[in-house]
Coordinates of C-alpha atoms in Angstrom, one line a residue:
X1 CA -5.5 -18.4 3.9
X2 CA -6.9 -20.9 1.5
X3 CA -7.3 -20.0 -2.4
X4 CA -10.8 -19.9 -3.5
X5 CA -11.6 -23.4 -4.5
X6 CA -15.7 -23.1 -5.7
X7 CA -17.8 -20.5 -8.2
X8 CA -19.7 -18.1 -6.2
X9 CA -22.3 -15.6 -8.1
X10 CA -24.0 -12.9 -6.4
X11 CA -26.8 -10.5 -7.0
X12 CA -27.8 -7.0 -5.1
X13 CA -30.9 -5.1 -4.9
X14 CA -31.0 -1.3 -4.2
X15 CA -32.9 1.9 -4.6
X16 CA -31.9 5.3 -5.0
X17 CA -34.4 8.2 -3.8
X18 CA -33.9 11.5 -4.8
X19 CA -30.4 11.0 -5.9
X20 CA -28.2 11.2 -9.0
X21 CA -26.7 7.2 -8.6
X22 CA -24.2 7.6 -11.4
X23 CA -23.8 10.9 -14.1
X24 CA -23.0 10.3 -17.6
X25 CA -20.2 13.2 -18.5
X26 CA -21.0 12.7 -22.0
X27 CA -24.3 14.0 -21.2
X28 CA -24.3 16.6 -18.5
X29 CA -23.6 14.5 -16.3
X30 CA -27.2 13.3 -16.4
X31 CA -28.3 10.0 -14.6
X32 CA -27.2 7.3 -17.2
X33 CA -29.8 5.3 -19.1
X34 CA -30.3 3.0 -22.2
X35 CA -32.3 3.8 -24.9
X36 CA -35.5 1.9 -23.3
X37 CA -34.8 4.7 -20.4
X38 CA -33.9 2.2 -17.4
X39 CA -31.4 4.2 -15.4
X40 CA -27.8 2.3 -15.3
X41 CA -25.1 2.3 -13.4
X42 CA -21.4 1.4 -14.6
X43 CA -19.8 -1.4 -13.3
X44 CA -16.9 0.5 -13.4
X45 CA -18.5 3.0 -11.1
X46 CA -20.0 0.1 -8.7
X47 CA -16.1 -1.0 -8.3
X48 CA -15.1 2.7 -7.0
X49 CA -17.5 1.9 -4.3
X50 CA -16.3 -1.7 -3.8
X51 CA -12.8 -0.4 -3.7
X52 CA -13.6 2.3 -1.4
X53 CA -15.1 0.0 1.2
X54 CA -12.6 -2.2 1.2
X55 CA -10.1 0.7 1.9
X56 CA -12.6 1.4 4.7
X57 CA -12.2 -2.1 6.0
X58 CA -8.1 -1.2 6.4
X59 CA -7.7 -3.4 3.3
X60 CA -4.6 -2.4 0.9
X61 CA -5.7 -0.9 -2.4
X62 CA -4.2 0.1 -5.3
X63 CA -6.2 1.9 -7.7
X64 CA -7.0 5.3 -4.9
X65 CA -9.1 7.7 -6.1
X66 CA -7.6 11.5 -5.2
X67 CA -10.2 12.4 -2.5
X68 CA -9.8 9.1 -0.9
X69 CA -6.0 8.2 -0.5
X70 CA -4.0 6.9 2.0
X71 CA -0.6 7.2 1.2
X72 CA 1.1 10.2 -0.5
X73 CA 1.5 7.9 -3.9
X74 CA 0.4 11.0 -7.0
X75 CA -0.1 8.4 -9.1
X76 CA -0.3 4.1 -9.8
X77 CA 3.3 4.1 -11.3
X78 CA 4.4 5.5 -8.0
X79 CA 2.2 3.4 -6.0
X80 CA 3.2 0.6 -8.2
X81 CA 6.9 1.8 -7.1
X82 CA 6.8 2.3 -3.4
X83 CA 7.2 -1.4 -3.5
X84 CA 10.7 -2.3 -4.0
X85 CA 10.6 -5.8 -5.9
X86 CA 7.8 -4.1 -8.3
X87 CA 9.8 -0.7 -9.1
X88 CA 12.9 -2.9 -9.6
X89 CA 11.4 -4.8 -12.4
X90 CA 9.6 -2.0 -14.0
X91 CA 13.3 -0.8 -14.8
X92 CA 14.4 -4.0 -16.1
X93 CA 14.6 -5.0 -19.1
X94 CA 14.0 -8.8 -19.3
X95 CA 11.9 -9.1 -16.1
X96 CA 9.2 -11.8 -15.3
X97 CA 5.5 -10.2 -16.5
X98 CA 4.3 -13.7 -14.3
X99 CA 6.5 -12.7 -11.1
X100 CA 4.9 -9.2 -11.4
X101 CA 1.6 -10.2 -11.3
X102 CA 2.2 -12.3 -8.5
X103 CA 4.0 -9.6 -6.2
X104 CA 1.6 -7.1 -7.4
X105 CA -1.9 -9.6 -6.2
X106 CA -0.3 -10.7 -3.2
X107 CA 0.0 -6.8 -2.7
X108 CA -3.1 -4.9 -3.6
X109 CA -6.6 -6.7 -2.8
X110 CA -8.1 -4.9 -5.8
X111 CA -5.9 -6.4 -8.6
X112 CA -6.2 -9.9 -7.2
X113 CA -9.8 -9.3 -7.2
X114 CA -11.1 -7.5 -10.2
X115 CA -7.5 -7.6 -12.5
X116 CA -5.3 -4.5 -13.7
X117 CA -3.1 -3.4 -16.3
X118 CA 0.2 -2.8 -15.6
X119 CA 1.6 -0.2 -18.7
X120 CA 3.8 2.6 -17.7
X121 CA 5.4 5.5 -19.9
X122 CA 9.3 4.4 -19.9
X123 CA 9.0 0.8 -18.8
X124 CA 9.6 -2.1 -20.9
X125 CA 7.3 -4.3 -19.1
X126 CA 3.7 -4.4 -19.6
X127 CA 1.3 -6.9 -17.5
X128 CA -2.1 -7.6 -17.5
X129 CA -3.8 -9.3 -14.7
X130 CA -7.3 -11.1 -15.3
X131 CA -9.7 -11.1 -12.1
X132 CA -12.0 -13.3 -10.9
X133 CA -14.6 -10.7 -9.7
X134 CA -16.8 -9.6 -12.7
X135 CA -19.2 -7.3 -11.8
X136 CA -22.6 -6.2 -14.8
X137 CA -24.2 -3.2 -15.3
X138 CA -26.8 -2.5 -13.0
X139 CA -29.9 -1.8 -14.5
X140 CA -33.5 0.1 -13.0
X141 CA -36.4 -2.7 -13.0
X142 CA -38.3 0.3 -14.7
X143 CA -37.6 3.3 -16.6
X144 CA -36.7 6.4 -14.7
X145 CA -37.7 9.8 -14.6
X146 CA -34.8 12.5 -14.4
X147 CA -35.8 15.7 -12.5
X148 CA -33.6 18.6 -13.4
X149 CA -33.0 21.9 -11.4
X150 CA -31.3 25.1 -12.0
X151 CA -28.7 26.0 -9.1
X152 CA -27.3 29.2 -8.4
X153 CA -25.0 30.9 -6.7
X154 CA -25.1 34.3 -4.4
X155 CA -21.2 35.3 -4.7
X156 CA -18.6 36.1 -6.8
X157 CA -15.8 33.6 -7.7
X158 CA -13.4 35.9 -8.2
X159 CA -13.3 39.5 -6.8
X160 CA -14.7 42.0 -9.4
X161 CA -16.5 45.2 -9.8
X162 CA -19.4 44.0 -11.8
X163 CA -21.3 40.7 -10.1
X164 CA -21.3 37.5 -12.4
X165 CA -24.4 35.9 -13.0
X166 CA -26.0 33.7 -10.6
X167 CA -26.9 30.7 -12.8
X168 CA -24.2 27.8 -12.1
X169 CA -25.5 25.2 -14.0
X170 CA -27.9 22.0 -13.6
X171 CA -28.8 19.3 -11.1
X172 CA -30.3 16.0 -11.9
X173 CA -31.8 13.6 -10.2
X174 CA -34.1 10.1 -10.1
X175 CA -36.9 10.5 -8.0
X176 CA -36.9 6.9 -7.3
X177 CA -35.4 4.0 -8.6
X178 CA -35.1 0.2 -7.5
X179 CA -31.8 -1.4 -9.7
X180 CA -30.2 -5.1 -10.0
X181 CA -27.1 -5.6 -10.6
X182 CA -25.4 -9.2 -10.3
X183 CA -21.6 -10.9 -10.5
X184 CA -19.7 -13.8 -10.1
X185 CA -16.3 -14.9 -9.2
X186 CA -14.0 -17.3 -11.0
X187 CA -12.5 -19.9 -9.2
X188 CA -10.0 -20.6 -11.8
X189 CA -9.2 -17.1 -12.4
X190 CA -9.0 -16.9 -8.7
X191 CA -6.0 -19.5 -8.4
X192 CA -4.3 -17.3 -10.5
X193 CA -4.4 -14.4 -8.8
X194 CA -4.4 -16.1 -5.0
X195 CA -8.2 -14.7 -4.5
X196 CA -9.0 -16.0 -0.8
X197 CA -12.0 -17.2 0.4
X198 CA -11.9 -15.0 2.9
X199 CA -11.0 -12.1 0.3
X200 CA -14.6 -13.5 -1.4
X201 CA -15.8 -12.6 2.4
X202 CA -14.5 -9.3 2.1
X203 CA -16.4 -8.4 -1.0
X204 CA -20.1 -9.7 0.5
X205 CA -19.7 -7.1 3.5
X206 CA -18.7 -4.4 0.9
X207 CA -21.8 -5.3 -1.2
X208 CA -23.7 -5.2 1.8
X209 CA -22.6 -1.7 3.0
X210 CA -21.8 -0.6 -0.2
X211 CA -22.9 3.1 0.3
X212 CA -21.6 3.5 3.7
X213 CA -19.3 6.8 3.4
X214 CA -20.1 7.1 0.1
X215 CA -22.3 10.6 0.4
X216 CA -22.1 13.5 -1.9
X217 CA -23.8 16.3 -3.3
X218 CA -25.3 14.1 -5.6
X219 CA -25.8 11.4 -3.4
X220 CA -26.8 12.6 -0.2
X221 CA -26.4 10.1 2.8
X222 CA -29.6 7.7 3.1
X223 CA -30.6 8.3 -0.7
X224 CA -29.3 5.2 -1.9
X225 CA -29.7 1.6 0.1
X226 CA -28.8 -1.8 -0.7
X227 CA -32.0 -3.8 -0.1
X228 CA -31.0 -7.0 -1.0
X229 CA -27.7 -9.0 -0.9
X230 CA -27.9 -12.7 -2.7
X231 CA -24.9 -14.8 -2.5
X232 CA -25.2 -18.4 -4.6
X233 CA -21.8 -20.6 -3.4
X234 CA -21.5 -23.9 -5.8
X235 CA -19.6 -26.9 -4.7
X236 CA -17.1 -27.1 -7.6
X237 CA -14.8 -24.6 -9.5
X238 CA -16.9 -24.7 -12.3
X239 CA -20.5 -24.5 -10.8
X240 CA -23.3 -26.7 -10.9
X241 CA -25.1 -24.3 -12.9
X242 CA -24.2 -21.1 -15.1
X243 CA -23.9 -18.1 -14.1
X244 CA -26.8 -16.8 -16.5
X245 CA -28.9 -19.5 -15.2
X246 CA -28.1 -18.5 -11.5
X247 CA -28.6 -15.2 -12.2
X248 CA -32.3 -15.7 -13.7
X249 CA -33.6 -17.6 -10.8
X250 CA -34.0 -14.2 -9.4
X251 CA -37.1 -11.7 -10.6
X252 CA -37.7 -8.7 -9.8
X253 CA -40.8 -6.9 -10.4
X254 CA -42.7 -3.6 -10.0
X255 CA -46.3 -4.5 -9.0
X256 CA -47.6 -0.4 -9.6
X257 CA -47.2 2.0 -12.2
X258 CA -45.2 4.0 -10.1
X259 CA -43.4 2.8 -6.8
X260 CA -42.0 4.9 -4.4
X261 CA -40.4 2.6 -1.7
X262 CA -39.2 -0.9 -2.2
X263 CA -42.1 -3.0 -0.2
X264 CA -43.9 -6.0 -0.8
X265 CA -46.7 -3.3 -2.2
X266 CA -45.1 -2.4 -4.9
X267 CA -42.3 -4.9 -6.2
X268 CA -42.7 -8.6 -5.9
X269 CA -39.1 -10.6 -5.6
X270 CA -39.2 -14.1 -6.8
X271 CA -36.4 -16.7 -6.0
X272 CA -36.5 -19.7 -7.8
X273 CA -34.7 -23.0 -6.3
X274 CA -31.8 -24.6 -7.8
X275 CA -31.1 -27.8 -6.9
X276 CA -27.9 -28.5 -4.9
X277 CA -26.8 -24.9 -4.7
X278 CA -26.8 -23.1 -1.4
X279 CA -27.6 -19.0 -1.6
X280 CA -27.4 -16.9 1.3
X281 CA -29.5 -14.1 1.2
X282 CA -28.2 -11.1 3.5
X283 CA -30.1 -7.4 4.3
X284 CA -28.7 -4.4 3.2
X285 CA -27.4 -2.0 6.5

């Protein structure tokens, strides 16, 4: 497998129908926005789902979240354990931070790909690994409208003479909602951490079916899609163009007052040309 040797940036394009895309806890767990009222969602969430794909894809990965694990592992300092050469050094006291990082991105597709900090309680070495996957925030093309409902419930939690009240709480939701959110990759980053082009492969399919397995209560199967997939590969390390550049050759606009699907009716999607840079432009399944 060859290191990646060029930039790649990236952008995606999705809706989310009757759905709560990502809840603020801070807020009650509301749909996030910004104080313009364009709906968000974190990069940090956006990862969780790139990470879960990949898992789905058999791919090794070591930050788990608890309702999606693979291994018995209760926690990243055991994970981080379960491999020998790793738990050795994190009882050492003069090992190699630069030996870590290696083991631990030849290990784990997510730290070679987005970076991690290594920092335990009761080890004297602490490593951070840069990645060369940045992902933004992605961001609604228009403000959103948060519907809220009451739920209930019809039975008791807890066996008692008296019946508890029925109110549970709230349930938000955006109606509808097309957001962008774009990336790159760092090829110089990426010799560092031995990112593969074909690892750069693995992340466009996850983009691509990034909500595949990924319903909830919140996010009910079919209410979010990824329209839109756009992959820009430049012919150097350091690109022929920047990022912010690449990244603004795309517009996306809503052509109502208030869309309800993503069609050619009601947003227009403008690419703009860049010469000498190739971009691949994939549908969402």
């Amino acid at each position: 497998m060859s290191t990646l040797d060029h930039k790649i940036d990236f952008a995606v394009i999705l809706s989310v129908s009757k759905a709560n895309p990502n809840g603020d806890p801070l807020n009650g767990n509301r749909p996030r926005q910004n104080y313009d009222g364009h709906g968000e969602i974190s990069d940090v969430a956006i990862k969780r789902k790139i990470r879960n794909r990949l898992q789905d894809m058999g791919e090794p990965v070591f930050v788990q979240s608890d309702d999606r694990k693979v291994d018995s592992h209760k926690s990243l300092r055991e994970r981080a354990d379960s491999n020998p050469e790793l738990a050795k050094m994190l009882k050492a006291k003069n090992a190699s931070s630069d030996d870590f990082a290696q083991i631990a991105c030849e290990e784990w597709i997510d730290v070679r790909s987005f970076g991690q900090v290594f920092a335990f309680k009761g080890s004297n070495l602490s490593v951070g690994v840069r990645g060369p996957v940045s992902i933004h925030t992605a961001t609604s093309i228009d403000p959103i409208d948060i519907v809220s409902t009451q739920i209930t419930k019809s039975v008791n939690s807890v066996t008692g003479d008296k019946r508890s009240s029925d109110t549970m709480g709230m349930k938000h939701r955006v109606d509808f909602g097309v957001y962008v959110f774009k990336g790159s990759i760092n090829a110089q980053l990426a010799e560092k951490t031995g990112f593969t082009n074909e690892d750069a492969e693995k992340i466009k399919q996850a983009l691509v079916t990034l909500f595949e397995n990924d319903s909830s209560s919140a996010r009910p199967d079919g209410s979010m899609e990824v329209h839109k997939v756009y992959w820009w590969e430049h012919s150097s390390k350091l690109g022929q163009y920047s990022s912010a550049k690449v990244h603004r050759s795309l517009k996306v606009e809503a052509k109502t007052d208030s869309p309800k699907a993503f069609d050619e009716e009601n947003y227009s999607v403008e690419l703009s040309d860049l010469e000498g840079l190739s971009v691949e432009v994939l549908d969402g399944q």
